[in-house]
Amino acid sequence: MFFIFGLRTKVTRSGVVTQVCRHCGNQAAQVITRRATKFSLFFVPLIPVRTRHAQQCTFCGAEYDISRAEAERLPVG
């Protein structure tokens, strides 16, 4: 008997907000993404392992992690 298991990460785009980038200092669109990693058994995602929120600048491409509270607080449009 064998088991097929692993981790699967799903990236969801939460929205876009216009802000000043922390890296380059330009006013540009910032893409807010949510990455949810789940343990999978036989290709079925079962247990959430980790959830991260990130913000990426569309001008310079810099990406940095943000907290869940900050991601929910941003005026996404």
Tab-separated table of N, CA and C in Angstrom:
chain	number	residue	atom	x	y	z
A	1	MET	N	0.839	-1.166	0.000
A	1	MET	CA	0.000	0.000	0.000
A	1	MET	C	0.894	1.242	0.000
A	2	PHE	N	0.510	2.242	-0.747
A	2	PHE	CA	1.278	3.474	-0.793
A	2	PHE	C	0.345	4.673	-0.636
A	3	PHE	N	0.949	5.763	-0.166
A	3	PHE	CA	0.211	7.007	0.045
A	3	PHE	C	0.861	8.105	-0.781
A	4	ILE	N	0.053	8.906	-1.401
A	4	ILE	CA	0.546	10.066	-2.142
A	4	ILE	C	0.175	11.295	-1.330
A	5	PHE	N	1.201	12.012	-0.846
A	5	PHE	CA	0.944	13.190	-0.026
A	5	PHE	C	1.930	14.290	-0.388
A	6	GLY	N	1.627	15.496	0.032
A	6	GLY	CA	2.504	16.630	-0.237
A	6	GLY	C	1.857	17.929	0.216
A	7	LEU	N	2.462	19.024	-0.215
A	7	LEU	CA	1.964	20.359	0.106
A	7	LEU	C	1.570	21.057	-1.187
A	8	ARG	N	0.478	21.784	-1.134
A	8	ARG	CA	0.018	22.537	-2.294
A	8	ARG	C	-0.252	23.972	-1.861
A	9	THR	N	0.275	24.921	-2.625
A	9	THR	CA	0.082	26.338	-2.333
A	9	THR	C	-0.821	26.945	-3.401
A	10	LYS	N	-1.861	27.619	-2.936
A	10	LYS	CA	-2.783	28.297	-3.840
A	10	LYS	C	-2.613	29.796	-3.644
A	11	VAL	N	-2.356	30.507	-4.736
A	11	VAL	CA	-2.172	31.955	-4.697
A	11	VAL	C	-3.455	32.613	-5.200
A	12	THR	N	-4.022	33.495	-4.368
A	12	THR	CA	-5.248	34.205	-4.716
A	12	THR	C	-4.969	35.701	-4.701
A	13	ARG	N	-5.347	36.365	-5.759
A	13	ARG	CA	-5.171	37.820	-5.839
A	13	ARG	C	-6.342	38.487	-5.139
A	14	SER	N	-6.053	39.186	-4.053
A	14	SER	CA	-7.102	39.823	-3.262
A	14	SER	C	-7.563	41.140	-3.864
A	15	GLY	N	-6.670	41.851	-4.525
A	15	GLY	CA	-7.044	43.120	-5.125
A	15	GLY	C	-5.844	43.992	-5.400
A	16	VAL	N	-6.129	45.226	-5.809
A	16	VAL	CA	-5.093	46.196	-6.145
A	16	VAL	C	-5.397	47.491	-5.408
A	17	VAL	N	-4.374	48.070	-4.822
A	17	VAL	CA	-4.523	49.328	-4.107
A	17	VAL	C	-3.388	50.257	-4.561
A	18	THR	N	-3.657	51.549	-4.667
A	18	THR	CA	-2.637	52.518	-5.055
A	18	THR	C	-2.029	53.123	-3.800
A	19	GLN	N	-0.713	52.922	-3.636
A	19	GLN	CA	0.020	53.423	-2.479
A	19	GLN	C	1.436	53.773	-2.881
A	20	VAL	N	2.150	54.395	-1.944
A	20	VAL	CA	3.569	54.664	-2.134
A	20	VAL	C	4.325	53.398	-1.752
A	21	CYS	N	5.212	52.951	-2.628
A	21	CYS	CA	5.991	51.728	-2.407
A	21	CYS	C	7.031	51.957	-1.312
A	22	ARG	N	7.188	50.977	-0.432
A	22	ARG	CA	8.185	51.069	0.635
A	22	ARG	C	9.608	50.954	0.097
A	23	HIS	N	9.753	50.301	-1.055
A	23	HIS	CA	11.083	50.059	-1.612
A	23	HIS	C	11.568	51.200	-2.515
A	24	CYS	N	10.771	51.561	-3.523
A	24	CYS	CA	11.213	52.562	-4.500
A	24	CYS	C	10.680	53.959	-4.216
A	25	GLY	N	9.626	54.092	-3.415
A	25	GLY	CA	9.082	55.397	-3.062
A	25	GLY	C	8.164	56.004	-4.096
A	26	ASN	N	7.799	55.271	-5.138
A	26	ASN	CA	6.896	55.776	-6.176
A	26	ASN	C	5.444	55.451	-5.840
A	27	GLN	N	4.544	56.333	-6.248
A	27	GLN	CA	3.102	56.086	-6.120
A	27	GLN	C	2.724	55.141	-7.245
A	28	ALA	N	2.362	53.915	-6.915
A	28	ALA	CA	2.053	52.916	-7.935
A	28	ALA	C	1.018	51.935	-7.402
A	29	ALA	N	0.487	51.144	-8.299
A	29	ALA	CA	-0.470	50.113	-7.906
A	29	ALA	C	0.262	49.010	-7.154
A	30	GLN	N	-0.338	48.559	-6.067
A	30	GLN	CA	0.220	47.482	-5.251
A	30	GLN	C	-0.761	46.309	-5.307
A	31	VAL	N	-0.291	45.152	-5.724
A	31	VAL	CA	-1.129	43.962	-5.838
A	31	VAL	C	-1.073	43.212	-4.506
A	32	ILE	N	-2.233	42.938	-3.932
A	32	ILE	CA	-2.338	42.212	-2.667
A	32	ILE	C	-2.673	40.756	-2.995
A	33	THR	N	-1.832	39.821	-2.517
A	33	THR	CA	-2.064	38.403	-2.763
A	33	THR	C	-2.120	37.635	-1.452
A	34	ARG	N	-2.815	36.502	-1.499
A	34	ARG	CA	-2.929	35.602	-0.341
A	34	ARG	C	-2.416	34.241	-0.784
A	35	ARG	N	-1.460	33.683	-0.036
A	35	ARG	CA	-0.908	32.371	-0.336
A	35	ARG	C	-1.293	31.407	0.780
A	36	ALA	N	-2.064	30.396	0.441
A	36	ALA	CA	-2.514	29.405	1.418
A	36	ALA	C	-1.884	28.060	1.072
A	37	THR	N	-1.093	27.511	1.998
A	37	THR	CA	-0.449	26.216	1.819
A	37	THR	C	-1.216	25.177	2.623
A	38	LYS	N	-1.560	24.069	1.962
A	38	LYS	CA	-2.327	23.003	2.618
A	38	LYS	C	-1.640	21.661	2.406
A	39	PHE	N	-1.767	20.794	3.403
A	39	PHE	CA	-1.303	19.414	3.297
A	39	PHE	C	-2.310	18.645	2.461
A	40	SER	N	-1.822	17.877	1.469
A	40	SER	CA	-2.698	17.122	0.576
A	40	SER	C	-2.436	15.630	0.719
A	41	LEU	N	-3.502	14.872	0.665
A	41	LEU	CA	-3.418	13.419	0.661
A	41	LEU	C	-4.211	12.927	-0.536
A	42	PHE	N	-3.561	12.197	-1.429
A	42	PHE	CA	-4.160	11.745	-2.689
A	42	PHE	C	-4.729	12.930	-3.471
A	43	PHE	N	-3.954	14.011	-3.535
A	43	PHE	CA	-4.271	15.220	-4.299
A	43	PHE	C	-5.491	15.974	-3.786
A	44	VAL	N	-5.924	15.687	-2.568
A	44	VAL	CA	-7.047	16.385	-1.954
A	44	VAL	C	-6.502	17.255	-0.821
A	45	PRO	N	-6.608	18.589	-0.919
A	45	PRO	CA	-6.117	19.454	0.154
A	45	PRO	C	-6.956	19.264	1.425
A	46	LEU	N	-6.265	18.945	2.543
A	46	LEU	CA	-6.974	18.628	3.772
A	46	LEU	C	-6.750	19.615	4.900
A	47	ILE	N	-5.493	19.818	5.275
A	47	ILE	CA	-5.177	20.589	6.475
A	47	ILE	C	-4.420	21.859	6.089
A	48	PRO	N	-4.921	23.035	6.466
A	48	PRO	CA	-4.159	24.265	6.200
A	48	PRO	C	-2.906	24.306	7.072
A	49	VAL	N	-1.778	24.555	6.437
A	49	VAL	CA	-0.500	24.584	7.136
A	49	VAL	C	-0.059	26.021	7.399
A	50	ARG	N	-0.201	26.879	6.384
A	50	ARG	CA	0.298	28.244	6.498
A	50	ARG	C	-0.467	29.160	5.549
A	51	THR	N	-0.735	30.371	6.012
A	51	THR	CA	-1.363	31.392	5.174
A	51	THR	C	-0.541	32.664	5.290
A	52	ARG	N	-0.179	33.235	4.137
A	52	ARG	CA	0.610	34.468	4.099
A	52	ARG	C	-0.076	35.477	3.190
A	53	HIS	N	0.108	36.741	3.524
A	53	HIS	CA	-0.373	37.832	2.688
A	53	HIS	C	0.844	38.623	2.232
A	54	ALA	N	0.832	39.046	0.972
A	54	ALA	CA	1.963	39.783	0.420
A	54	ALA	C	1.456	40.962	-0.397
A	55	GLN	N	2.331	41.948	-0.540
A	55	GLN	CA	2.041	43.142	-1.332
A	55	GLN	C	3.185	43.322	-2.309
A	56	GLN	N	2.860	43.478	-3.614
A	56	GLN	CA	3.890	43.620	-4.639
A	56	GLN	C	3.670	44.896	-5.430
A	57	CYS	N	4.739	45.656	-5.586
A	57	CYS	CA	4.701	46.904	-6.346
A	57	CYS	C	4.742	46.588	-7.835
A	58	THR	N	3.856	47.222	-8.617
A	58	THR	CA	3.845	46.999	-10.061
A	58	THR	C	4.888	47.850	-10.773
A	59	PHE	N	5.479	48.820	-10.076
A	59	PHE	CA	6.483	49.683	-10.699
A	59	PHE	C	7.874	49.042	-10.635
A	60	CYS	N	8.300	48.635	-9.431
A	60	CYS	CA	9.655	48.093	-9.274
A	60	CYS	C	9.670	46.571	-9.079
A	61	GLY	N	8.520	45.975	-8.764
A	61	GLY	CA	8.453	44.528	-8.600
A	61	GLY	C	8.809	44.027	-7.209
A	62	ALA	N	9.094	44.936	-6.279
A	62	ALA	CA	9.428	44.525	-4.913
A	62	ALA	C	8.212	43.899	-4.242
A	63	GLU	N	8.449	42.817	-3.518
A	63	GLU	CA	7.361	42.119	-2.826
A	63	GLU	C	7.744	41.940	-1.367
A	64	TYR	N	6.803	42.221	-0.484
A	64	TYR	CA	7.057	42.065	0.940
A	64	TYR	C	5.807	41.559	1.621
A	65	ASP	N	6.017	40.821	2.716
A	65	ASP	CA	4.913	40.251	3.480
A	65	ASP	C	4.221	41.330	4.295
A	66	ILE	N	2.913	41.184	4.430
A	66	ILE	CA	2.132	42.072	5.283
A	66	ILE	C	1.281	41.189	6.201
A	67	SER	N	0.825	41.765	7.275
A	67	SER	CA	0.010	41.001	8.222
A	67	SER	C	-1.407	40.832	7.675
A	68	ARG	N	-2.115	39.882	8.251
A	68	ARG	CA	-3.494	39.637	7.841
A	68	ARG	C	-4.367	40.848	8.132
A	69	ALA	N	-4.149	41.471	9.296
A	69	ALA	CA	-4.935	42.649	9.661
A	69	ALA	C	-4.699	43.793	8.686
A	70	GLU	N	-3.455	43.974	8.272
A	70	GLU	CA	-3.136	45.029	7.324
A	70	GLU	C	-3.747	44.735	5.940
A	71	ALA	N	-3.744	43.483	5.527
A	71	ALA	CA	-4.336	43.106	4.230
A	71	ALA	C	-5.848	43.348	4.242
A	72	GLU	N	-6.496	43.083	5.353
A	72	GLU	CA	-7.945	43.308	5.437
A	72	GLU	C	-8.285	44.778	5.578
A	73	ARG	N	-7.374	45.572	6.125
A	73	ARG	CA	-7.614	46.990	6.361
A	73	ARG	C	-7.438	47.825	5.094
A	74	LEU	N	-6.634	47.364	4.129
A	74	LEU	CA	-6.361	48.139	2.921
A	74	LEU	C	-7.631	48.330	2.091
A	75	PRO	N	-7.832	49.535	1.571
A	75	PRO	CA	-9.018	49.804	0.734
A	75	PRO	C	-8.815	49.236	-0.672
A	76	VAL	N	-9.126	47.986	-0.858
A	76	VAL	CA	-8.910	47.298	-2.141
A	76	VAL	C	-9.986	47.730	-3.120
A	77	GLY	N	-9.544	48.064	-4.340
A	77	GLY	CA	-10.502	48.503	-5.341
A	77	GLY	C	-10.135	48.058	-6.716
